[in-house]
Amino acid sequence: MSETLTLAVTKGRVLKDSLDILAKVGIEPTEDMSSSRKLVFETTRPGFRLMVLRGMDVPTYVEQGVADLGMSGRDVLLEHGGDGYYEPLDLRIGQCQIMVAGLKDEGPLPKRLRIATKFVNTTKRFYAEKGVQVDIIKLYGAMELAPLTGLAHRIVDIVETGNTLKANGLVPIERVEIISTYLIVNKIALKTKHQYITPLIEGLAGVTG
Ligand code: PRP
């Protein structure tokens, strides 16, 4: 392959699963990504580069065409809401849910709830569809603290095992979305690099079950 292809992956807990899938189609980083501070890595496939980004930045890089492809959580895609990319494949990794959660013993609640979340757009959409008015408080992490401290009545957050909720005396209340990691592809790159990208999508489809 002489054409350069760049795939943006997310640092953090899904990175290992993302690399495992790529290894199954014969693409492996030429150095250990977990022990390096670098952000761009060459791979065993000539011209195929990996870029390691924060999750929320993956769709931005793909939309702008800096990365041709990306592996991005559906939570991030729903929140980002871009249209410069296709989502051709559910990679079936990073499976979790976005849930509404609250204190185990909530006690009486006001009619209009305060909801803490980093998924502001998704949360707005969810309650708007139900016709329920809420006040949303944007947080960047440690969401579980919000109901415990009285900052918010409930949270909308990622739940995977449920251990974090449980450890903080919270319980899941309602499911907002089912989440997994998707392959995304820049729309123009799919046209101009079709002969490289299409076989890759087919290969990945073959190893994701
Ligand atoms: C997510 C989420 C919860 C936790 C849930 O955070 O915000 O804190 O995972 O997982 P569990 O149900 O298996 O306990 P993450 O570790 O992704 O870090 P973040 O705060 O940076 O999003």
mmCIF file with all atom_site columns, C-alpha atoms and ligand atoms in Angstrom:
data_model
loop_
_atom_site.group_PDB
_atom_site.id
_atom_site.type_symbol
_atom_site.label_atom_id
_atom_site.label_alt_id
_atom_site.label_comp_id
_atom_site.label_asym_id
_atom_site.label_entity_id
_atom_site.label_seq_id
_atom_site.pdbx_PDB_ins_code
_atom_site.Cartn_x
_atom_site.Cartn_y
_atom_site.Cartn_z
_atom_site.occupancy
_atom_site.B_iso_or_equiv
_atom_site.pdbx_formal_charge
_atom_site.auth_seq_id
_atom_site.auth_comp_id
_atom_site.auth_asym_id
_atom_site.auth_atom_id
_atom_site.pdbx_PDB_model_num
ATOM   1   C CA  . MET A 1 1   ? 0.000   0.000   0.000  1.00 0.00 ? 1   MET A CA  1
ATOM   2   C CA  . SER A 1 2   ? 1.510   3.334   -0.973 1.00 0.00 ? 2   SER A CA  1
ATOM   3   C CA  . GLU A 1 3   ? -1.413  5.586   0.019  1.00 0.00 ? 3   GLU A CA  1
ATOM   4   C CA  . THR A 1 4   ? -1.308  7.006   3.544  1.00 0.00 ? 4   THR A CA  1
ATOM   5   C CA  . LEU A 1 5   ? -4.256  6.139   5.748  1.00 0.00 ? 5   LEU A CA  1
ATOM   6   C CA  . THR A 1 6   ? -4.713  7.552   9.229  1.00 0.00 ? 6   THR A CA  1
ATOM   7   C CA  . LEU A 1 7   ? -6.974  5.950   11.815 1.00 0.00 ? 7   LEU A CA  1
ATOM   8   C CA  . ALA A 1 8   ? -7.817  7.856   15.005 1.00 0.00 ? 8   ALA A CA  1
ATOM   9   C CA  . VAL A 1 9   ? -8.251  5.690   18.090 1.00 0.00 ? 9   VAL A CA  1
ATOM   10  C CA  . THR A 1 10  ? -9.318  6.626   21.597 1.00 0.00 ? 10  THR A CA  1
ATOM   11  C CA  . LYS A 1 11  ? -6.893  6.477   24.478 1.00 0.00 ? 11  LYS A CA  1
ATOM   12  C CA  . GLY A 1 12  ? -8.204  4.823   27.605 1.00 0.00 ? 12  GLY A CA  1
ATOM   13  C CA  . ARG A 1 13  ? -10.061 1.660   28.352 1.00 0.00 ? 13  ARG A CA  1
ATOM   14  C CA  . VAL A 1 14  ? -11.137 0.766   24.784 1.00 0.00 ? 14  VAL A CA  1
ATOM   15  C CA  . LEU A 1 15  ? -7.669  1.159   23.266 1.00 0.00 ? 15  LEU A CA  1
ATOM   16  C CA  . LYS A 1 16  ? -6.606  -2.431  23.904 1.00 0.00 ? 16  LYS A CA  1
ATOM   17  C CA  . ASP A 1 17  ? -9.769  -3.836  22.295 1.00 0.00 ? 17  ASP A CA  1
ATOM   18  C CA  . SER A 1 18  ? -9.333  -1.471  19.327 1.00 0.00 ? 18  SER A CA  1
ATOM   19  C CA  . LEU A 1 19  ? -5.751  -2.683  18.814 1.00 0.00 ? 19  LEU A CA  1
ATOM   20  C CA  . ASP A 1 20  ? -6.851  -6.318  19.156 1.00 0.00 ? 20  ASP A CA  1
ATOM   21  C CA  . ILE A 1 21  ? -9.328  -5.865  16.292 1.00 0.00 ? 21  ILE A CA  1
ATOM   22  C CA  . LEU A 1 22  ? -6.705  -4.194  14.112 1.00 0.00 ? 22  LEU A CA  1
ATOM   23  C CA  . ALA A 1 23  ? -4.242  -7.001  14.859 1.00 0.00 ? 23  ALA A CA  1
ATOM   24  C CA  . LYS A 1 24  ? -6.810  -9.470  13.526 1.00 0.00 ? 24  LYS A CA  1
ATOM   25  C CA  . VAL A 1 25  ? -6.651  -7.748  10.135 1.00 0.00 ? 25  VAL A CA  1
ATOM   26  C CA  . GLY A 1 26  ? -2.849  -7.676  10.227 1.00 0.00 ? 26  GLY A CA  1
ATOM   27  C CA  . ILE A 1 27  ? -2.270  -4.104  11.415 1.00 0.00 ? 27  ILE A CA  1
ATOM   28  C CA  . GLU A 1 28  ? -0.142  -3.651  14.526 1.00 0.00 ? 28  GLU A CA  1
ATOM   29  C CA  . PRO A 1 29  ? 1.701   -0.618  15.893 1.00 0.00 ? 29  PRO A CA  1
ATOM   30  C CA  . THR A 1 30  ? 5.451   -0.961  15.465 1.00 0.00 ? 30  THR A CA  1
ATOM   31  C CA  . GLU A 1 31  ? 6.032   0.090   19.078 1.00 0.00 ? 31  GLU A CA  1
ATOM   32  C CA  . ASP A 1 32  ? 4.219   -0.351  22.377 1.00 0.00 ? 32  ASP A CA  1
ATOM   33  C CA  . MET A 1 33  ? 1.588   2.393   22.462 1.00 0.00 ? 33  MET A CA  1
ATOM   34  C CA  . SER A 1 34  ? 0.835   2.041   26.169 1.00 0.00 ? 34  SER A CA  1
ATOM   35  C CA  . SER A 1 35  ? 4.376   2.878   27.260 1.00 0.00 ? 35  SER A CA  1
ATOM   36  C CA  . SER A 1 36  ? 4.873   5.775   24.839 1.00 0.00 ? 36  SER A CA  1
ATOM   37  C CA  . ARG A 1 37  ? 3.932   9.442   25.095 1.00 0.00 ? 37  ARG A CA  1
ATOM   38  C CA  . LYS A 1 38  ? 3.795   9.735   21.311 1.00 0.00 ? 38  LYS A CA  1
ATOM   39  C CA  . LEU A 1 39  ? 0.475   10.519  19.650 1.00 0.00 ? 39  LEU A CA  1
ATOM   40  C CA  . VAL A 1 40  ? 1.133   9.166   16.146 1.00 0.00 ? 40  VAL A CA  1
ATOM   41  C CA  . PHE A 1 41  ? 2.316   5.619   15.511 1.00 0.00 ? 41  PHE A CA  1
ATOM   42  C CA  . GLU A 1 42  ? 3.473   3.770   12.417 1.00 0.00 ? 42  GLU A CA  1
ATOM   43  C CA  . THR A 1 43  ? 2.152   0.240   11.935 1.00 0.00 ? 43  THR A CA  1
ATOM   44  C CA  . THR A 1 44  ? 3.199   -3.003  10.326 1.00 0.00 ? 44  THR A CA  1
ATOM   45  C CA  . ARG A 1 45  ? 1.163   -1.932  7.272  1.00 0.00 ? 45  ARG A CA  1
ATOM   46  C CA  . PRO A 1 46  ? 3.241   0.587   5.320  1.00 0.00 ? 46  PRO A CA  1
ATOM   47  C CA  . GLY A 1 47  ? 1.491   3.958   5.096  1.00 0.00 ? 47  GLY A CA  1
ATOM   48  C CA  . PHE A 1 48  ? -1.084  3.106   7.779  1.00 0.00 ? 48  PHE A CA  1
ATOM   49  C CA  . ARG A 1 49  ? -0.793  5.409   10.797 1.00 0.00 ? 49  ARG A CA  1
ATOM   50  C CA  . LEU A 1 50  ? -2.576  5.445   14.121 1.00 0.00 ? 50  LEU A CA  1
ATOM   51  C CA  . MET A 1 51  ? -3.383  8.657   15.959 1.00 0.00 ? 51  MET A CA  1
ATOM   52  C CA  . VAL A 1 52  ? -4.245  8.491   19.671 1.00 0.00 ? 52  VAL A CA  1
ATOM   53  C CA  . LEU A 1 53  ? -6.803  11.078  20.742 1.00 0.00 ? 53  LEU A CA  1
ATOM   54  C CA  . ARG A 1 54  ? -9.189  11.935  23.527 1.00 0.00 ? 54  ARG A CA  1
ATOM   55  C CA  . GLY A 1 55  ? -12.526 10.264  22.741 1.00 0.00 ? 55  GLY A CA  1
ATOM   56  C CA  . MET A 1 56  ? -14.418 13.494  22.140 1.00 0.00 ? 56  MET A CA  1
ATOM   57  C CA  . ASP A 1 57  ? -11.807 14.606  19.569 1.00 0.00 ? 57  ASP A CA  1
ATOM   58  C CA  . VAL A 1 58  ? -11.998 11.521  17.320 1.00 0.00 ? 58  VAL A CA  1
ATOM   59  C CA  . PRO A 1 59  ? -15.096 12.623  15.314 1.00 0.00 ? 59  PRO A CA  1
ATOM   60  C CA  . THR A 1 60  ? -13.634 16.127  14.933 1.00 0.00 ? 60  THR A CA  1
ATOM   61  C CA  . TYR A 1 61  ? -10.405 14.819  13.378 1.00 0.00 ? 61  TYR A CA  1
ATOM   62  C CA  . VAL A 1 62  ? -12.333 12.466  11.082 1.00 0.00 ? 62  VAL A CA  1
ATOM   63  C CA  . GLU A 1 63  ? -14.918 15.093  10.107 1.00 0.00 ? 63  GLU A CA  1
ATOM   64  C CA  . GLN A 1 64  ? -12.119 17.504  9.146  1.00 0.00 ? 64  GLN A CA  1
ATOM   65  C CA  . GLY A 1 65  ? -10.312 14.792  7.181  1.00 0.00 ? 65  GLY A CA  1
ATOM   66  C CA  . VAL A 1 66  ? -7.126  14.937  9.258  1.00 0.00 ? 66  VAL A CA  1
ATOM   67  C CA  . ALA A 1 67  ? -7.820  11.300  10.073 1.00 0.00 ? 67  ALA A CA  1
ATOM   68  C CA  . ASP A 1 68  ? -9.437  9.206   7.318  1.00 0.00 ? 68  ASP A CA  1
ATOM   69  C CA  . LEU A 1 69  ? -10.993 6.822   9.808  1.00 0.00 ? 69  LEU A CA  1
ATOM   70  C CA  . GLY A 1 70  ? -11.734 6.647   13.503 1.00 0.00 ? 70  GLY A CA  1
ATOM   71  C CA  . MET A 1 71  ? -12.904 4.299   16.202 1.00 0.00 ? 71  MET A CA  1
ATOM   72  C CA  . SER A 1 72  ? -15.365 6.194   18.330 1.00 0.00 ? 72  SER A CA  1
ATOM   73  C CA  . GLY A 1 73  ? -17.862 5.409   21.077 1.00 0.00 ? 73  GLY A CA  1
ATOM   74  C CA  . ARG A 1 74  ? -21.509 5.872   20.108 1.00 0.00 ? 74  ARG A CA  1
ATOM   75  C CA  . ASP A 1 75  ? -21.839 8.051   23.226 1.00 0.00 ? 75  ASP A CA  1
ATOM   76  C CA  . VAL A 1 76  ? -19.340 10.454  21.687 1.00 0.00 ? 76  VAL A CA  1
ATOM   77  C CA  . LEU A 1 77  ? -20.976 10.315  18.232 1.00 0.00 ? 77  LEU A CA  1
ATOM   78  C CA  . LEU A 1 78  ? -24.433 11.032  19.643 1.00 0.00 ? 78  LEU A CA  1
ATOM   79  C CA  . GLU A 1 79  ? -23.085 13.990  21.550 1.00 0.00 ? 79  GLU A CA  1
ATOM   80  C CA  . HIS A 1 80  ? -20.963 15.288  18.658 1.00 0.00 ? 80  HIS A CA  1
ATOM   81  C CA  . GLY A 1 81  ? -23.712 14.989  16.048 1.00 0.00 ? 81  GLY A CA  1
ATOM   82  C CA  . GLY A 1 82  ? -21.443 15.663  13.038 1.00 0.00 ? 82  GLY A CA  1
ATOM   83  C CA  . ASP A 1 83  ? -22.221 14.837  9.423  1.00 0.00 ? 83  ASP A CA  1
ATOM   84  C CA  . GLY A 1 84  ? -18.770 14.766  7.775  1.00 0.00 ? 84  GLY A CA  1
ATOM   85  C CA  . TYR A 1 85  ? -18.400 11.045  8.327  1.00 0.00 ? 85  TYR A CA  1
ATOM   86  C CA  . TYR A 1 86  ? -20.148 7.720   7.817  1.00 0.00 ? 86  TYR A CA  1
ATOM   87  C CA  . GLU A 1 87  ? -20.573 5.100   10.527 1.00 0.00 ? 87  GLU A CA  1
ATOM   88  C CA  . PRO A 1 88  ? -20.270 1.914   8.484  1.00 0.00 ? 88  PRO A CA  1
ATOM   89  C CA  . LEU A 1 89  ? -19.535 -0.600  11.207 1.00 0.00 ? 89  LEU A CA  1
ATOM   90  C CA  . ASP A 1 90  ? -20.402 -1.444  14.796 1.00 0.00 ? 90  ASP A CA  1
ATOM   91  C CA  . LEU A 1 91  ? -17.130 -2.865  16.133 1.00 0.00 ? 91  LEU A CA  1
ATOM   92  C CA  . ARG A 1 92  ? -18.947 -4.452  19.097 1.00 0.00 ? 92  ARG A CA  1
ATOM   93  C CA  . ILE A 1 93  ? -16.316 -3.349  21.594 1.00 0.00 ? 93  ILE A CA  1
ATOM   94  C CA  . GLY A 1 94  ? -16.647 -0.827  24.417 1.00 0.00 ? 94  GLY A CA  1
ATOM   95  C CA  . GLN A 1 95  ? -20.161 -2.038  25.085 1.00 0.00 ? 95  GLN A CA  1
ATOM   96  C CA  . CYS A 1 96  ? -21.980 -0.159  27.819 1.00 0.00 ? 96  CYS A CA  1
ATOM   97  C CA  . GLN A 1 97  ? -25.048 1.994   28.351 1.00 0.00 ? 97  GLN A CA  1
ATOM   98  C CA  . ILE A 1 98  ? -25.895 5.588   29.058 1.00 0.00 ? 98  ILE A CA  1
ATOM   99  C CA  . MET A 1 99  ? -28.197 5.514   32.058 1.00 0.00 ? 99  MET A CA  1
ATOM   100 C CA  . VAL A 1 100 ? -30.074 7.894   34.272 1.00 0.00 ? 100 VAL A CA  1
ATOM   101 C CA  . ALA A 1 101 ? -29.047 7.101   37.843 1.00 0.00 ? 101 ALA A CA  1
ATOM   102 C CA  . GLY A 1 102 ? -29.918 8.462   41.242 1.00 0.00 ? 102 GLY A CA  1
ATOM   103 C CA  . LEU A 1 103 ? -29.531 7.889   44.951 1.00 0.00 ? 103 LEU A CA  1
ATOM   104 C CA  . LYS A 1 104 ? -30.858 4.588   46.259 1.00 0.00 ? 104 LYS A CA  1
ATOM   105 C CA  . ASP A 1 105 ? -33.036 6.492   48.712 1.00 0.00 ? 105 ASP A CA  1
ATOM   106 C CA  . GLU A 1 106 ? -33.977 9.579   46.790 1.00 0.00 ? 106 GLU A CA  1
ATOM   107 C CA  . GLY A 1 107 ? -36.694 10.833  49.067 1.00 0.00 ? 107 GLY A CA  1
ATOM   108 C CA  . PRO A 1 108 ? -39.186 13.379  47.719 1.00 0.00 ? 108 PRO A CA  1
ATOM   109 C CA  . LEU A 1 109 ? -38.013 15.116  44.548 1.00 0.00 ? 109 LEU A CA  1
ATOM   110 C CA  . PRO A 1 110 ? -39.075 18.456  43.062 1.00 0.00 ? 110 PRO A CA  1
ATOM   111 C CA  . LYS A 1 111 ? -41.044 18.489  39.815 1.00 0.00 ? 111 LYS A CA  1
ATOM   112 C CA  . ARG A 1 112 ? -38.140 19.954  37.875 1.00 0.00 ? 112 ARG A CA  1
ATOM   113 C CA  . LEU A 1 113 ? -34.983 17.878  38.375 1.00 0.00 ? 113 LEU A CA  1
ATOM   114 C CA  . ARG A 1 114 ? -31.352 18.958  38.134 1.00 0.00 ? 114 ARG A CA  1
ATOM   115 C CA  . ILE A 1 115 ? -29.413 16.433  36.047 1.00 0.00 ? 115 ILE A CA  1
ATOM   116 C CA  . ALA A 1 116 ? -25.602 16.334  36.080 1.00 0.00 ? 116 ALA A CA  1
ATOM   117 C CA  . THR A 1 117 ? -23.904 14.951  32.981 1.00 0.00 ? 117 THR A CA  1
ATOM   118 C CA  . LYS A 1 118 ? -21.144 15.360  30.454 1.00 0.00 ? 118 LYS A CA  1
ATOM   119 C CA  . PHE A 1 119 ? -23.616 14.257  27.750 1.00 0.00 ? 119 PHE A CA  1
ATOM   120 C CA  . VAL A 1 120 ? -25.507 17.541  27.587 1.00 0.00 ? 120 VAL A CA  1
ATOM   121 C CA  . ASN A 1 121 ? -26.974 17.161  24.074 1.00 0.00 ? 121 ASN A CA  1
ATOM   122 C CA  . THR A 1 122 ? -27.970 13.526  24.565 1.00 0.00 ? 122 THR A CA  1
ATOM   123 C CA  . THR A 1 123 ? -29.584 14.339  27.906 1.00 0.00 ? 123 THR A CA  1
ATOM   124 C CA  . LYS A 1 124 ? -31.473 17.330  26.465 1.00 0.00 ? 124 LYS A CA  1
ATOM   125 C CA  . ARG A 1 125 ? -32.776 15.144  23.627 1.00 0.00 ? 125 ARG A CA  1
ATOM   126 C CA  . PHE A 1 126 ? -33.790 12.339  25.979 1.00 0.00 ? 126 PHE A CA  1
ATOM   127 C CA  . TYR A 1 127 ? -35.895 14.522  28.263 1.00 0.00 ? 127 TYR A CA  1
ATOM   128 C CA  . ALA A 1 128 ? -37.278 16.631  25.399 1.00 0.00 ? 128 ALA A CA  1
ATOM   129 C CA  . GLU A 1 129 ? -38.605 13.452  23.759 1.00 0.00 ? 129 GLU A CA  1
ATOM   130 C CA  . LYS A 1 130 ? -40.314 12.550  27.025 1.00 0.00 ? 130 LYS A CA  1
ATOM   131 C CA  . GLY A 1 131 ? -41.697 16.084  27.337 1.00 0.00 ? 131 GLY A CA  1
ATOM   132 C CA  . VAL A 1 132 ? -40.043 16.465  30.734 1.00 0.00 ? 132 VAL A CA  1
ATOM   133 C CA  . GLN A 1 133 ? -38.372 19.741  31.721 1.00 0.00 ? 133 GLN A CA  1
ATOM   134 C CA  . VAL A 1 134 ? -35.052 19.431  33.535 1.00 0.00 ? 134 VAL A CA  1
ATOM   135 C CA  . ASP A 1 135 ? -32.102 21.648  34.356 1.00 0.00 ? 135 ASP A CA  1
ATOM   136 C CA  . ILE A 1 136 ? -28.819 20.236  33.090 1.00 0.00 ? 136 ILE A CA  1
ATOM   137 C CA  . ILE A 1 137 ? -25.532 20.781  34.901 1.00 0.00 ? 137 ILE A CA  1
ATOM   138 C CA  . LYS A 1 138 ? -22.459 20.089  32.784 1.00 0.00 ? 138 LYS A CA  1
ATOM   139 C CA  . LEU A 1 139 ? -19.715 18.157  34.558 1.00 0.00 ? 139 LEU A CA  1
ATOM   140 C CA  . TYR A 1 140 ? -16.518 16.607  33.210 1.00 0.00 ? 140 TYR A CA  1
ATOM   141 C CA  . GLY A 1 141 ? -16.072 13.630  35.564 1.00 0.00 ? 141 GLY A CA  1
ATOM   142 C CA  . ALA A 1 142 ? -16.807 12.073  38.955 1.00 0.00 ? 142 ALA A CA  1
ATOM   143 C CA  . MET A 1 143 ? -20.489 12.404  38.080 1.00 0.00 ? 143 MET A CA  1
ATOM   144 C CA  . GLU A 1 144 ? -21.536 10.120  40.941 1.00 0.00 ? 144 GLU A CA  1
ATOM   145 C CA  . LEU A 1 145 ? -20.620 12.823  43.430 1.00 0.00 ? 145 LEU A CA  1
ATOM   146 C CA  . ALA A 1 146 ? -23.366 15.158  42.189 1.00 0.00 ? 146 ALA A CA  1
ATOM   147 C CA  . PRO A 1 147 ? -26.385 13.416  43.795 1.00 0.00 ? 147 PRO A CA  1
ATOM   148 C CA  . LEU A 1 148 ? -24.367 12.609  46.924 1.00 0.00 ? 148 LEU A CA  1
ATOM   149 C CA  . THR A 1 149 ? -23.531 16.270  47.495 1.00 0.00 ? 149 THR A CA  1
ATOM   150 C CA  . GLY A 1 150 ? -26.868 17.707  46.410 1.00 0.00 ? 150 GLY A CA  1
ATOM   151 C CA  . LEU A 1 151 ? -25.408 19.391  43.317 1.00 0.00 ? 151 LEU A CA  1
ATOM   152 C CA  . ALA A 1 152 ? -27.911 17.469  41.201 1.00 0.00 ? 152 ALA A CA  1
ATOM   153 C CA  . HIS A 1 153 ? -30.830 15.113  41.800 1.00 0.00 ? 153 HIS A CA  1
ATOM   154 C CA  . ARG A 1 154 ? -29.750 12.602  39.194 1.00 0.00 ? 154 ARG A CA  1
ATOM   155 C CA  . ILE A 1 155 ? -26.956 11.901  36.711 1.00 0.00 ? 155 ILE A CA  1
ATOM   156 C CA  . VAL A 1 156 ? -26.829 10.712  33.123 1.00 0.00 ? 156 VAL A CA  1
ATOM   157 C CA  . ASP A 1 157 ? -23.628 8.739   32.674 1.00 0.00 ? 157 ASP A CA  1
ATOM   158 C CA  . ILE A 1 158 ? -21.923 5.682   31.244 1.00 0.00 ? 158 ILE A CA  1
ATOM   159 C CA  . VAL A 1 159 ? -22.619 2.452   33.106 1.00 0.00 ? 159 VAL A CA  1
ATOM   160 C CA  . GLU A 1 160 ? -20.601 -0.614  32.203 1.00 0.00 ? 160 GLU A CA  1
ATOM   161 C CA  . THR A 1 161 ? -20.401 -3.034  35.130 1.00 0.00 ? 161 THR A CA  1
ATOM   162 C CA  . GLY A 1 162 ? -22.456 -0.857  37.485 1.00 0.00 ? 162 GLY A CA  1
ATOM   163 C CA  . ASN A 1 163 ? -19.671 -1.019  40.063 1.00 0.00 ? 163 ASN A CA  1
ATOM   164 C CA  . THR A 1 164 ? -19.118 2.743   40.192 1.00 0.00 ? 164 THR A CA  1
ATOM   165 C CA  . LEU A 1 165 ? -22.795 3.443   40.827 1.00 0.00 ? 165 LEU A CA  1
ATOM   166 C CA  . LYS A 1 166 ? -22.965 0.771   43.495 1.00 0.00 ? 166 LYS A CA  1
ATOM   167 C CA  . ALA A 1 167 ? -19.805 1.939   45.245 1.00 0.00 ? 167 ALA A CA  1
ATOM   168 C CA  . ASN A 1 168 ? -21.383 5.379   45.586 1.00 0.00 ? 168 ASN A CA  1
ATOM   169 C CA  . GLY A 1 169 ? -24.834 4.313   46.754 1.00 0.00 ? 169 GLY A CA  1
ATOM   170 C CA  . LEU A 1 170 ? -26.499 5.037   43.408 1.00 0.00 ? 170 LEU A CA  1
ATOM   171 C CA  . VAL A 1 171 ? -28.868 2.903   41.353 1.00 0.00 ? 171 VAL A CA  1
ATOM   172 C CA  . PRO A 1 172 ? -29.702 2.871   37.635 1.00 0.00 ? 172 PRO A CA  1
ATOM   173 C CA  . ILE A 1 173 ? -33.151 4.309   36.907 1.00 0.00 ? 173 ILE A CA  1
ATOM   174 C CA  . GLU A 1 174 ? -33.674 4.495   33.137 1.00 0.00 ? 174 GLU A CA  1
ATOM   175 C CA  . ARG A 1 175 ? -31.693 3.577   30.055 1.00 0.00 ? 175 ARG A CA  1
ATOM   176 C CA  . VAL A 1 176 ? -30.924 6.452   27.688 1.00 0.00 ? 176 VAL A CA  1
ATOM   177 C CA  . GLU A 1 177 ? -28.842 4.700   24.998 1.00 0.00 ? 177 GLU A CA  1
ATOM   178 C CA  . ILE A 1 178 ? -27.044 1.430   24.261 1.00 0.00 ? 178 ILE A CA  1
ATOM   179 C CA  . ILE A 1 179 ? -23.416 2.161   23.434 1.00 0.00 ? 179 ILE A CA  1
ATOM   180 C CA  . SER A 1 180 ? -20.559 0.476   21.609 1.00 0.00 ? 180 SER A CA  1
ATOM   181 C CA  . THR A 1 181 ? -17.592 1.582   19.526 1.00 0.00 ? 181 THR A CA  1
ATOM   182 C CA  . TYR A 1 182 ? -18.155 2.346   15.826 1.00 0.00 ? 182 TYR A CA  1
ATOM   183 C CA  . LEU A 1 183 ? -15.808 2.639   12.894 1.00 0.00 ? 183 LEU A CA  1
ATOM   184 C CA  . ILE A 1 184 ? -16.271 6.064   11.328 1.00 0.00 ? 184 ILE A CA  1
ATOM   185 C CA  . VAL A 1 185 ? -14.982 7.170   7.921  1.00 0.00 ? 185 VAL A CA  1
ATOM   186 C CA  . ASN A 1 186 ? -14.477 10.632  6.464  1.00 0.00 ? 186 ASN A CA  1
ATOM   187 C CA  . LYS A 1 187 ? -16.955 11.032  3.591  1.00 0.00 ? 187 LYS A CA  1
ATOM   188 C CA  . ILE A 1 188 ? -14.451 12.436  1.100  1.00 0.00 ? 188 ILE A CA  1
ATOM   189 C CA  . ALA A 1 189 ? -11.744 9.911   2.029  1.00 0.00 ? 189 ALA A CA  1
ATOM   190 C CA  . LEU A 1 190 ? -14.181 7.085   1.329  1.00 0.00 ? 190 LEU A CA  1
ATOM   191 C CA  . LYS A 1 191 ? -14.431 8.373   -2.244 1.00 0.00 ? 191 LYS A CA  1
ATOM   192 C CA  . THR A 1 192 ? -10.799 9.322   -2.865 1.00 0.00 ? 192 THR A CA  1
ATOM   193 C CA  . LYS A 1 193 ? -9.227  6.366   -1.018 1.00 0.00 ? 193 LYS A CA  1
ATOM   194 C CA  . HIS A 1 194 ? -11.982 3.908   -1.782 1.00 0.00 ? 194 HIS A CA  1
ATOM   195 C CA  . GLN A 1 195 ? -9.634  1.130   -2.924 1.00 0.00 ? 195 GLN A CA  1
ATOM   196 C CA  . TYR A 1 196 ? -7.867  1.139   0.459  1.00 0.00 ? 196 TYR A CA  1
ATOM   197 C CA  . ILE A 1 197 ? -10.744 1.887   2.789  1.00 0.00 ? 197 ILE A CA  1
ATOM   198 C CA  . THR A 1 198 ? -13.393 -0.497  1.448  1.00 0.00 ? 198 THR A CA  1
ATOM   199 C CA  . PRO A 1 199 ? -11.251 -3.660  1.870  1.00 0.00 ? 199 PRO A CA  1
ATOM   200 C CA  . LEU A 1 200 ? -10.340 -2.466  5.365  1.00 0.00 ? 200 LEU A CA  1
ATOM   201 C CA  . ILE A 1 201 ? -14.013 -2.052  6.321  1.00 0.00 ? 201 ILE A CA  1
ATOM   202 C CA  . GLU A 1 202 ? -14.746 -5.508  4.896  1.00 0.00 ? 202 GLU A CA  1
ATOM   203 C CA  . GLY A 1 203 ? -11.809 -6.995  6.797  1.00 0.00 ? 203 GLY A CA  1
ATOM   204 C CA  . LEU A 1 204 ? -12.907 -5.413  10.058 1.00 0.00 ? 204 LEU A CA  1
ATOM   205 C CA  . ALA A 1 205 ? -16.494 -6.549  9.472  1.00 0.00 ? 205 ALA A CA  1
ATOM   206 C CA  . GLY A 1 206 ? -15.159 -10.084 9.171  1.00 0.00 ? 206 GLY A CA  1
ATOM   207 C CA  . VAL A 1 207 ? -13.494 -10.036 12.572 1.00 0.00 ? 207 VAL A CA  1
ATOM   208 C CA  . THR A 1 208 ? -16.085 -8.197  14.640 1.00 0.00 ? 208 THR A CA  1
ATOM   209 C CA  . GLY A 1 209 ? -18.635 -11.008 14.607 1.00 0.00 ? 209 GLY A CA  1
HETATM 210 C C1  . PRP B 2 .   ? -17.114 5.861   33.270 1.00 0.00 ? 1   PRP B C1  1
HETATM 211 C C2  . PRP B 2 .   ? -18.326 6.476   33.956 1.00 0.00 ? 1   PRP B C2  1
HETATM 212 C C3  . PRP B 2 .   ? -18.348 5.809   35.299 1.00 0.00 ? 1   PRP B C3  1
HETATM 213 C C4  . PRP B 2 .   ? -17.705 4.470   35.040 1.00 0.00 ? 1   PRP B C4  1
HETATM 214 C C5  . PRP B 2 .   ? -18.756 3.399   34.959 1.00 0.00 ? 1   PRP B C5  1
HETATM 215 O O1  . PRP B 2 .   ? -15.999 6.602   33.564 1.00 0.00 ? 1   PRP B O1  1
HETATM 216 O O2  . PRP B 2 .   ? -18.222 7.883   34.014 1.00 0.00 ? 1   PRP B O2  1
HETATM 217 O O3  . PRP B 2 .   ? -17.611 6.548   36.227 1.00 0.00 ? 1   PRP B O3  1
HETATM 218 O O4  . PRP B 2 .   ? -17.033 4.540   33.781 1.00 0.00 ? 1   PRP B O4  1
HETATM 219 O O5  . PRP B 2 .   ? -18.188 2.119   34.804 1.00 0.00 ? 1   PRP B O5  1
HETATM 220 P P1  . PRP B 2 .   ? -18.717 0.882   35.662 1.00 0.00 ? 1   PRP B P1  1
HETATM 221 O O6  . PRP B 2 .   ? -20.194 0.810   35.501 1.00 0.00 ? 1   PRP B O6  1
HETATM 222 O O7  . PRP B 2 .   ? -18.013 -0.321  35.065 1.00 0.00 ? 1   PRP B O7  1
HETATM 223 O O8  . PRP B 2 .   ? -18.300 1.111   37.077 1.00 0.00 ? 1   PRP B O8  1
HETATM 224 P P2  . PRP B 2 .   ? -14.587 6.293   32.865 1.00 0.00 ? 1   PRP B P2  1
HETATM 225 O O9  . PRP B 2 .   ? -13.823 5.299   33.650 1.00 0.00 ? 1   PRP B O9  1
HETATM 226 O O10 . PRP B 2 .   ? -14.814 5.949   31.421 1.00 0.00 ? 1   PRP B O10 1
HETATM 227 O O11 . PRP B 2 .   ? -13.824 7.651   32.995 1.00 0.00 ? 1   PRP B O11 1
HETATM 228 P P3  . PRP B 2 .   ? -14.293 9.116   32.653 1.00 0.00 ? 1   PRP B P3  1
HETATM 229 O O12 . PRP B 2 .   ? -14.782 9.682   33.948 1.00 0.00 ? 1   PRP B O12 1
HETATM 230 O O13 . PRP B 2 .   ? -13.059 9.762   32.143 1.00 0.00 ? 1   PRP B O13 1
HETATM 231 O O14 . PRP B 2 .   ? -15.386 9.037   31.615 1.00 0.00 ? 1   PRP B O14 1
#
